[in-house]
mmCIF file of C-alpha atoms in Angstrom:
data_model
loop_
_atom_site.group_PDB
_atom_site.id
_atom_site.type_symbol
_atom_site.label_atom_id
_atom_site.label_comp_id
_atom_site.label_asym_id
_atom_site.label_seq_id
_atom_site.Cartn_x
_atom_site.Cartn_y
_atom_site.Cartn_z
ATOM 1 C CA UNK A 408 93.230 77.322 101.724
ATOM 2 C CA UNK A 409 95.984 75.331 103.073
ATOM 3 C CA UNK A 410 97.044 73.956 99.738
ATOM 4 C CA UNK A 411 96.648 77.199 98.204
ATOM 5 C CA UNK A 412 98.907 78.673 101.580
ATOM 6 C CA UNK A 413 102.691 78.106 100.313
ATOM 7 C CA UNK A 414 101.812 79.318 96.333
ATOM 8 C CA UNK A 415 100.444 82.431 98.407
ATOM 9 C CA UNK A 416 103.282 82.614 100.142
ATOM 10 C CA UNK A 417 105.882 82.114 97.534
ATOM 11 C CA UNK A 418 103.725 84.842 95.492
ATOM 12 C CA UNK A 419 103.182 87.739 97.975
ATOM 13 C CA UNK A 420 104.086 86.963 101.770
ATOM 14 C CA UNK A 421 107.706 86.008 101.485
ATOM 15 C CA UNK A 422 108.744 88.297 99.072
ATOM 16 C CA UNK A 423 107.135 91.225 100.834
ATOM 17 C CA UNK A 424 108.778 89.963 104.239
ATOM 18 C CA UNK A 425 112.224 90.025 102.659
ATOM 19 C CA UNK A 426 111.254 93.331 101.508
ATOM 20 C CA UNK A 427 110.730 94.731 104.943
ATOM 21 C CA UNK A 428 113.741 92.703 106.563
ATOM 22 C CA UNK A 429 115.990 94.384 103.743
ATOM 23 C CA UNK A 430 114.563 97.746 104.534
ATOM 24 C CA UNK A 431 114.818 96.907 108.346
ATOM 25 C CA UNK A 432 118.457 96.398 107.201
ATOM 26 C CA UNK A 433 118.964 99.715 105.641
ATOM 27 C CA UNK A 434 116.833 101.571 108.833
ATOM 28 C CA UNK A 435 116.787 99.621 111.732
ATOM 29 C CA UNK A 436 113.532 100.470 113.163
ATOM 30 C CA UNK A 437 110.842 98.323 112.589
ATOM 31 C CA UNK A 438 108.441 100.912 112.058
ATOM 32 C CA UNK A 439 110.146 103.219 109.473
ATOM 33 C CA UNK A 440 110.986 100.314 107.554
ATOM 34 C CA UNK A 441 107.289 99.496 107.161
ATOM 35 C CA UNK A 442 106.991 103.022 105.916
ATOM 36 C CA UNK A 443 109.606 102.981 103.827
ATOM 37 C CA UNK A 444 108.770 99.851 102.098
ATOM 38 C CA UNK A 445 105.558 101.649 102.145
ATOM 39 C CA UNK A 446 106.824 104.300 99.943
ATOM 40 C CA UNK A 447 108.422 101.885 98.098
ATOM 41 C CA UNK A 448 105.156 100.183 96.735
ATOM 42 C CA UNK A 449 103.347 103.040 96.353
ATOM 43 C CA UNK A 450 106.044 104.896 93.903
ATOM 44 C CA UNK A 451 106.269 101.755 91.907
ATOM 45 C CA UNK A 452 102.653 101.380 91.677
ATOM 46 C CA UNK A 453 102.468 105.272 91.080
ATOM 47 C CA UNK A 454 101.394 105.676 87.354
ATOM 48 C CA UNK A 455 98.009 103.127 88.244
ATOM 49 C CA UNK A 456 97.199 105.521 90.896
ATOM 50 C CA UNK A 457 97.237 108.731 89.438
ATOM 51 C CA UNK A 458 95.378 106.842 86.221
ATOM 52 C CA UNK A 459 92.724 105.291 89.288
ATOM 53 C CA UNK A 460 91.944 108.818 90.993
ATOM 54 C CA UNK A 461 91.123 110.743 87.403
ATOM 55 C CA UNK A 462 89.207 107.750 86.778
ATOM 56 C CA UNK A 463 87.285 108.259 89.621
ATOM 57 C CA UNK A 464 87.151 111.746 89.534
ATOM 58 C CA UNK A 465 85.587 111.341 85.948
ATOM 59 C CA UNK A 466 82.968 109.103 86.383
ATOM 60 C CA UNK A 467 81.770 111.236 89.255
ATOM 61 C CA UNK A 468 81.548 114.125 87.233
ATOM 62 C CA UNK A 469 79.887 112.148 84.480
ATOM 63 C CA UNK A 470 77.267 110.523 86.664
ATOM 64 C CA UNK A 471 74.575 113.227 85.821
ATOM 65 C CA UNK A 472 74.772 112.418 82.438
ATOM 66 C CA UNK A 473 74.637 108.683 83.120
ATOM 67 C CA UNK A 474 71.717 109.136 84.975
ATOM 68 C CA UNK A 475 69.860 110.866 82.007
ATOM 69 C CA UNK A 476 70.604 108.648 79.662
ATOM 70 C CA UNK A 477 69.625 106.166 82.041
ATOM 71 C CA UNK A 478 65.874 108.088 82.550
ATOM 72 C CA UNK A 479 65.705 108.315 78.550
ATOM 73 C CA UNK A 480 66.519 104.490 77.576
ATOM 74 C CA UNK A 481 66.695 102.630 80.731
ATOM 75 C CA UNK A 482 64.089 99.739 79.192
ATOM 76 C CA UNK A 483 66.448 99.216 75.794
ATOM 77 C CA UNK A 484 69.148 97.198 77.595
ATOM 78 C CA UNK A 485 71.255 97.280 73.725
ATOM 79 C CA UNK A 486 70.466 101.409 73.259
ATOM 80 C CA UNK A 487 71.553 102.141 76.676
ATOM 81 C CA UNK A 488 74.841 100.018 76.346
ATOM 82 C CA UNK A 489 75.442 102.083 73.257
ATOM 83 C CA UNK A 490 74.824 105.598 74.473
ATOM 84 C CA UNK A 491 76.573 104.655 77.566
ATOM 85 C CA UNK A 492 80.046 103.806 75.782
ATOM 86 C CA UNK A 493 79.643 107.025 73.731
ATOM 87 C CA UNK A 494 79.293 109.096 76.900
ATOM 88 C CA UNK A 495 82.523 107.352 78.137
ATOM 89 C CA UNK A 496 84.753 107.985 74.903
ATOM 90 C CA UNK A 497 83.510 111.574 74.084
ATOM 91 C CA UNK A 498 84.100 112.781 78.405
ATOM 92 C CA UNK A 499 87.716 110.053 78.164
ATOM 93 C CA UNK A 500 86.549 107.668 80.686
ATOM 94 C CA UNK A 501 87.808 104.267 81.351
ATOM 95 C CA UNK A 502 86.158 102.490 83.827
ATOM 96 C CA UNK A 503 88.199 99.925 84.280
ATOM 97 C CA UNK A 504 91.377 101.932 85.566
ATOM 98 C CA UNK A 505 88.976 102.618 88.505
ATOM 99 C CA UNK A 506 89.002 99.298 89.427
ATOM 100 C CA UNK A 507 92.692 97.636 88.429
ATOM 101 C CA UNK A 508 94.519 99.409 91.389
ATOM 102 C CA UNK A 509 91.730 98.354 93.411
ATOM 103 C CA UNK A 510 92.322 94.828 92.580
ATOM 104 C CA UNK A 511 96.850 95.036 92.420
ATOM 105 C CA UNK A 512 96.419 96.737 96.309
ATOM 106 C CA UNK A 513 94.037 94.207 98.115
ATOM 107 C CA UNK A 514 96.228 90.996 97.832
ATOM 108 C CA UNK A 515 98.972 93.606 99.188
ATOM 109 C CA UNK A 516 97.108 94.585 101.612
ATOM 110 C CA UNK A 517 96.455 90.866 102.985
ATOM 111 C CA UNK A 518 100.044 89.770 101.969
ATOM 112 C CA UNK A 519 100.944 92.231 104.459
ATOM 113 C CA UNK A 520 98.347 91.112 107.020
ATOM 114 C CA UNK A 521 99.546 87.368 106.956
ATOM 115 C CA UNK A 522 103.246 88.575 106.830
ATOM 116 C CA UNK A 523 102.912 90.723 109.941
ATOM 117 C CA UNK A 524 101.332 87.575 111.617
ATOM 118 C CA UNK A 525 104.447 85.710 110.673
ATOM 119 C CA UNK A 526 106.476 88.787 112.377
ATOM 120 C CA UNK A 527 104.624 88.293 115.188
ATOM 121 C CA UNK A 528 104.470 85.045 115.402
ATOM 122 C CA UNK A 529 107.469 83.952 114.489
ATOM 123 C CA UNK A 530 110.422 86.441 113.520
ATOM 124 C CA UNK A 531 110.096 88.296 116.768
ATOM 125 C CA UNK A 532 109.906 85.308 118.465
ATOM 126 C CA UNK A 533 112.976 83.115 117.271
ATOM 127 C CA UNK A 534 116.340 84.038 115.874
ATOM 128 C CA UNK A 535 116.378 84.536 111.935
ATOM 129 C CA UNK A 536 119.462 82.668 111.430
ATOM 130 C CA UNK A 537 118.694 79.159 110.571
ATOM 131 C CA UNK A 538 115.295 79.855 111.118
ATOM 132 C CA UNK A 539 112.697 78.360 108.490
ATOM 133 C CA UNK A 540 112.549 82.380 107.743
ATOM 134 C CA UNK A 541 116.282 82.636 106.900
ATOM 135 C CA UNK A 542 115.211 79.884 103.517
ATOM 136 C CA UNK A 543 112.932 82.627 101.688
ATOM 137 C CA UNK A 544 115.265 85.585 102.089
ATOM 138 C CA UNK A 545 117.133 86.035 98.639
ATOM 139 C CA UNK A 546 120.980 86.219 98.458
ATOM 140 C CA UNK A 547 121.217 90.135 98.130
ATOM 141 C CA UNK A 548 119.402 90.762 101.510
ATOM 142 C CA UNK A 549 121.563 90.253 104.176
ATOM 143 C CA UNK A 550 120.603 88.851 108.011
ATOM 144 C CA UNK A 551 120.216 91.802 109.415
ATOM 145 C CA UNK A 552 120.286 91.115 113.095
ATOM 146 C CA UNK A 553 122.980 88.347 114.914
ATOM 147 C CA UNK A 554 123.094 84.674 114.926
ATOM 148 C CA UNK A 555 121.333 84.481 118.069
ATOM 149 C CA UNK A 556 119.169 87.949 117.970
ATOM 150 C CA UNK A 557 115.680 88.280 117.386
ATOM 151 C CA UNK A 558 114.485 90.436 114.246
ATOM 152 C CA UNK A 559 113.554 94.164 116.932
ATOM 153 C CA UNK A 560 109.612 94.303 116.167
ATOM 154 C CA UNK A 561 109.085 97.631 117.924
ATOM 155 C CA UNK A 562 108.893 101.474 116.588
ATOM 156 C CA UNK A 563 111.417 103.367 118.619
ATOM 157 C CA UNK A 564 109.328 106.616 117.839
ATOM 158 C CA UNK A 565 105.865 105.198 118.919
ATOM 159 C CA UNK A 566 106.772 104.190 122.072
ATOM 160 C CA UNK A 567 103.332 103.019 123.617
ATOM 161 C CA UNK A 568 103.463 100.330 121.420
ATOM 162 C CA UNK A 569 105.770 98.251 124.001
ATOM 163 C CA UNK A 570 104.622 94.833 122.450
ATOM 164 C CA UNK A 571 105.816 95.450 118.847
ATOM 165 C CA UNK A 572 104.043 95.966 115.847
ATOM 166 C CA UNK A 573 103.125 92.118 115.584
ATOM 167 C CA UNK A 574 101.020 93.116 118.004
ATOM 168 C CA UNK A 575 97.815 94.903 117.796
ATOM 169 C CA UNK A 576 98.117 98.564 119.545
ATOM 170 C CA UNK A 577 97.153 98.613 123.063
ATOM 171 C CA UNK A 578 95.940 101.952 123.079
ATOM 172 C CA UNK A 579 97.447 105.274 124.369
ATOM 173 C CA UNK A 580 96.784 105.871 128.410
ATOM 174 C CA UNK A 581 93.640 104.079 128.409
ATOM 175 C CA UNK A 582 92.162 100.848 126.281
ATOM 176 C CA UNK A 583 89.829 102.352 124.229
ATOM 177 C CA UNK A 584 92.558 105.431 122.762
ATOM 178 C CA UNK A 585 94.131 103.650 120.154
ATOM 179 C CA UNK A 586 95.929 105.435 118.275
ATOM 180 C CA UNK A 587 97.169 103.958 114.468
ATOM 181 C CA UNK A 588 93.317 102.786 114.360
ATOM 182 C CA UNK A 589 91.963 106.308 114.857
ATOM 183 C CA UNK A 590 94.367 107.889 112.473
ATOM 184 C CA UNK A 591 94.447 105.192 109.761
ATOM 185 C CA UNK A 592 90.312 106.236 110.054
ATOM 186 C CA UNK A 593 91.125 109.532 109.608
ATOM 187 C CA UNK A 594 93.280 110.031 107.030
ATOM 188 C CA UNK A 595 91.302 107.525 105.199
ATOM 189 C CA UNK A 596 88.323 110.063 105.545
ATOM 190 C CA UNK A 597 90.574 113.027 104.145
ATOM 191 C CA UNK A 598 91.317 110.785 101.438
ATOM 192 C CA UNK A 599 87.662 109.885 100.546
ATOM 193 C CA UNK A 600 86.652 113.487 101.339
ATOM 194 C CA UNK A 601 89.106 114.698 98.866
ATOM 195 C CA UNK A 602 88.306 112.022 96.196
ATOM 196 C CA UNK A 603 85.201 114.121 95.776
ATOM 197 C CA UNK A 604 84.840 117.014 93.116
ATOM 198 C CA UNK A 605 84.791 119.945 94.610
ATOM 199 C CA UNK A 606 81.376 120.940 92.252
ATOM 200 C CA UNK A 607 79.580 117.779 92.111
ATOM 201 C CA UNK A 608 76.581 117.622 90.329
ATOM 202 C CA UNK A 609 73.656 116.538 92.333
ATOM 203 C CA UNK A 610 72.429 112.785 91.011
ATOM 204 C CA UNK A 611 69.723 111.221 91.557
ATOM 205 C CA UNK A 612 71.848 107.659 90.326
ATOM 206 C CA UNK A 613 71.435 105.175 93.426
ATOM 207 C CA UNK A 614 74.957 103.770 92.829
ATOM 208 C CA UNK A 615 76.295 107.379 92.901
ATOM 209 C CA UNK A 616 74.813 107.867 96.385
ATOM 210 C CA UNK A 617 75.826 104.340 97.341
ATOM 211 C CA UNK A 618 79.396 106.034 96.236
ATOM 212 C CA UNK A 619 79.097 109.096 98.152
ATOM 213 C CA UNK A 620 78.043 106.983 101.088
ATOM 214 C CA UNK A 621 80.898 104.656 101.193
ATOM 215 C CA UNK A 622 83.574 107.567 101.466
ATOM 216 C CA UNK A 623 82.560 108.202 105.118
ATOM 217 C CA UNK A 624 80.971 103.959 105.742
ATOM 218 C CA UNK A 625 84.774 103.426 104.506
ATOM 219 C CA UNK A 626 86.815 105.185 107.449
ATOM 220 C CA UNK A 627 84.806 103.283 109.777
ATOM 221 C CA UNK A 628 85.024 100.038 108.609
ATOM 222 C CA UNK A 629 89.080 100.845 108.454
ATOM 223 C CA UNK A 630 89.224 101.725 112.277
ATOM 224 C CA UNK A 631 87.256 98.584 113.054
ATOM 225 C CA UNK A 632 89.300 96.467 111.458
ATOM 226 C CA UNK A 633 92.506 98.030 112.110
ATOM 227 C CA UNK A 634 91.294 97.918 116.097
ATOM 228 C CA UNK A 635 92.469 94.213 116.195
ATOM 229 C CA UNK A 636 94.687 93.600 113.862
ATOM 230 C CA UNK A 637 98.578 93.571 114.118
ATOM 231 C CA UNK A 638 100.099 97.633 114.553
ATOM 232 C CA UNK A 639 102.039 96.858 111.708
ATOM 233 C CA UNK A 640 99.166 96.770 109.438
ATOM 234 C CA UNK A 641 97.896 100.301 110.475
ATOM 235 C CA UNK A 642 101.025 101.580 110.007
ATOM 236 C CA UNK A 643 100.830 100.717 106.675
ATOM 237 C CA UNK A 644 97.620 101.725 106.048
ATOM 238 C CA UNK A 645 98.299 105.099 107.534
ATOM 239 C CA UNK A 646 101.433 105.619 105.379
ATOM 240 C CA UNK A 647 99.963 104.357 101.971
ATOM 241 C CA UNK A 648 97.059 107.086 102.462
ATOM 242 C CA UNK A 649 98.754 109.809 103.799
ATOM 243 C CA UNK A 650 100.743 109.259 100.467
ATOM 244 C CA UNK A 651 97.290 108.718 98.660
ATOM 245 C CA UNK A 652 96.674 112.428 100.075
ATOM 246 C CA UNK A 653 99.513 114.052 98.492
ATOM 247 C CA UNK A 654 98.876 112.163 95.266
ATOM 248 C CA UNK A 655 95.421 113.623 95.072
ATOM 249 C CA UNK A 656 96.435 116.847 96.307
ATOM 250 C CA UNK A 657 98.971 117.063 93.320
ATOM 251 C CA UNK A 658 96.547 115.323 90.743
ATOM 252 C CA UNK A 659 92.869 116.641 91.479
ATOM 253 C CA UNK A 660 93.334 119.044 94.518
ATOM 254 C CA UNK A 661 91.205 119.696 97.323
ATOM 255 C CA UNK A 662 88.430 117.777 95.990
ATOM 256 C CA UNK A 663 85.273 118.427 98.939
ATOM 257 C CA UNK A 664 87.911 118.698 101.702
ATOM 258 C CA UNK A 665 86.993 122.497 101.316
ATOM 259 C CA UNK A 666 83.894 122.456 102.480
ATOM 260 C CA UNK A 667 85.130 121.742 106.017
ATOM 261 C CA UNK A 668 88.201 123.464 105.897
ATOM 262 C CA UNK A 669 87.243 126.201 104.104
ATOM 263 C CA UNK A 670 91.126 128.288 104.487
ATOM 264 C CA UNK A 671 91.961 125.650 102.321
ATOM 265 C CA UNK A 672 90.120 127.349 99.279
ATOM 266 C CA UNK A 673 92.869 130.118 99.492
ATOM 267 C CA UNK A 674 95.819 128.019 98.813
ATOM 268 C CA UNK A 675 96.568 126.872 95.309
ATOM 269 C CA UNK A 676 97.244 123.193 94.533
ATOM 270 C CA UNK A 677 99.403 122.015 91.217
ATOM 271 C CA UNK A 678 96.088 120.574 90.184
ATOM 272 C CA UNK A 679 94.489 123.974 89.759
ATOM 273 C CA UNK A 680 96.966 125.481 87.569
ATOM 274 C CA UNK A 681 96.522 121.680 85.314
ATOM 275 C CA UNK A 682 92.779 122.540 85.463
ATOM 276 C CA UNK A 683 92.856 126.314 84.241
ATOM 277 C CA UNK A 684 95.320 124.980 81.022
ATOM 278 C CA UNK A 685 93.162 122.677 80.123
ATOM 279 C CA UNK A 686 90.230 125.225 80.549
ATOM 280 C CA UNK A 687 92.181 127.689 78.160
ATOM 281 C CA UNK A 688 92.754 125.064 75.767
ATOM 282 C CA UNK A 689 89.146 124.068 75.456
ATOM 283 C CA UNK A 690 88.573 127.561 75.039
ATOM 284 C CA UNK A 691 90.807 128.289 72.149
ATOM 285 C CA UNK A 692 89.469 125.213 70.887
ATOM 286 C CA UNK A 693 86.156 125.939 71.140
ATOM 287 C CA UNK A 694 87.262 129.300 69.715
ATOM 288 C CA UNK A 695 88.879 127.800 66.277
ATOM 289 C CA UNK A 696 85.910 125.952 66.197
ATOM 290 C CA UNK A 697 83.408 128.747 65.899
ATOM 291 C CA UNK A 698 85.676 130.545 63.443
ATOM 292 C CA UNK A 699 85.871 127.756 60.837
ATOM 293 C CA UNK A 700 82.442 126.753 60.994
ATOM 294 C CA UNK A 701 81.716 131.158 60.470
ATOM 295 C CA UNK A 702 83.914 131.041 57.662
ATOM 296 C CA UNK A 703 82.278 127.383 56.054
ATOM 297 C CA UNK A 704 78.642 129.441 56.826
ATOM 298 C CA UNK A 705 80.547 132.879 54.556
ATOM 299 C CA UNK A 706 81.779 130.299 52.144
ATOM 300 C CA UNK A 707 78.384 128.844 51.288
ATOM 301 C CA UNK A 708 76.721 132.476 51.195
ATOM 302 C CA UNK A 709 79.371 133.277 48.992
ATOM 303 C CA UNK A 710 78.257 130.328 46.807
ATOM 304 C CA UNK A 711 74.521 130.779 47.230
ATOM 305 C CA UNK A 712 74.915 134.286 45.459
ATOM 306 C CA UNK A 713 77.147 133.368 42.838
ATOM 307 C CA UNK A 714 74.461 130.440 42.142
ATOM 308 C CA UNK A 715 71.190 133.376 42.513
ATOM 309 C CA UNK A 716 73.681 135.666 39.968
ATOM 310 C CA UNK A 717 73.826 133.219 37.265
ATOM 311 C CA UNK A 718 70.147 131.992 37.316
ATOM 312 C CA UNK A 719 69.484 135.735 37.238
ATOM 313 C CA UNK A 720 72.120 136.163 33.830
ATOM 314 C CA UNK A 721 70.271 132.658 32.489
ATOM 315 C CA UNK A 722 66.856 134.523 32.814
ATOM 316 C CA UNK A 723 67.481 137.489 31.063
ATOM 317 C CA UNK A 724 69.117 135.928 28.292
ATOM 318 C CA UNK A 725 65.898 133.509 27.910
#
């Protein structure tokens, strides 16, 4: 690991550290500049997002299915590799976009970790300028704190959190109330919650329960983790899902977040209008469909009785 350390660092670490220093530059509070940079991330990586949630979404909905086919030619390995890729191109699912934002956020999300240990560590510690810290920063980000200031590690508007966000968060009158951890487990479980189709099918398909399991094993494993590790980090992981939130409140809607919060059936989301045109289109389609294959079934009558006419004419003539 040590020899793989400063390629890791020139990858990820550095550049995400100049990152937040520029945005610390633009705001200078150490906390909004996490969420801004945030924000940043999360627009640029926008497009895999939205493609990772309908993903998801789909092979929820397909699972059922999957399961059938599964039941029907589980023991032919070949058949059932076969059927299964059909299922996927005639319901347009791609597995694999479930899995590629997946694998773009976790090095993020530990470039971040080992980058808010070098915060804490270091950058809070020791002035930036001539610092070994001041060598990655690129020429367009400006220092932006004085020759002999220390980079301000603390969120003006979370004010229990007196030691920085290097530093993991002490908790909120007592110990054991801390409070990113609790919320980053929180909105994490709206997020899985809502990840959920509203309808879904009932399946038998263990990896499908092993799914629907891990959307509430998931928020707990985030608060444990988040529990000890650097404030900074929970911010982050707060703001990327609250933004996750919107995202699948604008793509997919309220997913099963309805079943707790039921008021929440009565207010529209963008998704539902998305859901009822492609609902109307299927319809029409399925409409046109029905008509052409009535006027191919007239056509052939129509041919069928010419064809009985003629033998008819043939016989008398005989």
């Amino acid at each position: 690991m040590d020899a793989f350390a400063p390629v890791w660092n020139f990858l990820l670490v550095h550049p995400l550290l100049s990152l937040l220093i520029g945005a610390y530059d633009l705001i200078p509070d150490f906390g909004l500049a996490i969420v801004l940079l945030t924000v940043g991330i999360r627009l640029v990586l926008y497009p895999l997002f939205v493609a990772q949630i309908r993903s998801q979404r789909a092979m929820q909905e397909v699972a059922p299915a999957l399961n059938e086919l599964k039941q029907k030619y589980g023991k032919d390995r070949q058949r059932m590799g076969e059927e299964q890729m059909k299922l996927y191109r005639e319901r347009g699912v791609n597995p694999a976009m479930g899995c590629l934002p997946l694998l773009i956020q976790m090095p993020i999300l530990f470039a971040m970790y080992a980058a808010f240990l070098q915060v804490g560590g270091g950058l809070g510690q020791e002035p930036l300028k001539g610092s070994d810290y001041a060598r990655f920063l690129p020429p367009f980000i400006p220092n932006p704190v004085g020759p002999d200031e220390t980079l301000d590690l603390t969120a003006h508007w979370l004010p229990w959190l007196t030691g920085g966000l290097g530093q993991a968060d002490p908790g909120l009158f007592i110990e054991y109330f801390k409070v990113l951890p609790i919320l980053a487990g929180l909105t994490q479980l709206i997020a899985s919650i809502m990840a959920m189709p509203a309808d879904q099918p009932k399946s038998q398909d263990p990896q499908a329960k092993m799914m629907q399991s891990m959307a509430y094993y998931f928020p707990i494993i985030t608060v444990v983790f988040a529990w000890s590790f650097p404030s900074g980090l929970a911010v982050y992981w707060v703001t990327t899902t609250v933004f996750q939130i919107v995202q699948q409140y604008v793509v997919t809607g309220w997913g099963q977040l309805t079943r707790w919060v039921p008021f929440l059936k009565a207010i529209p989301t963008p998704a539902d209008r998305g859901m009822r045109r492609a609902q109307r289109a299927a319809i029409e389609e399925a409409h046109a469909d029905m008509k052409a294959a009535g006027a191919h079934a007239d056509a052939g009558t129509t041919n069928g009785e010419g064809a009985r006419r003629r033998g008819r004419r043939k016989r008398r003539r005989g």
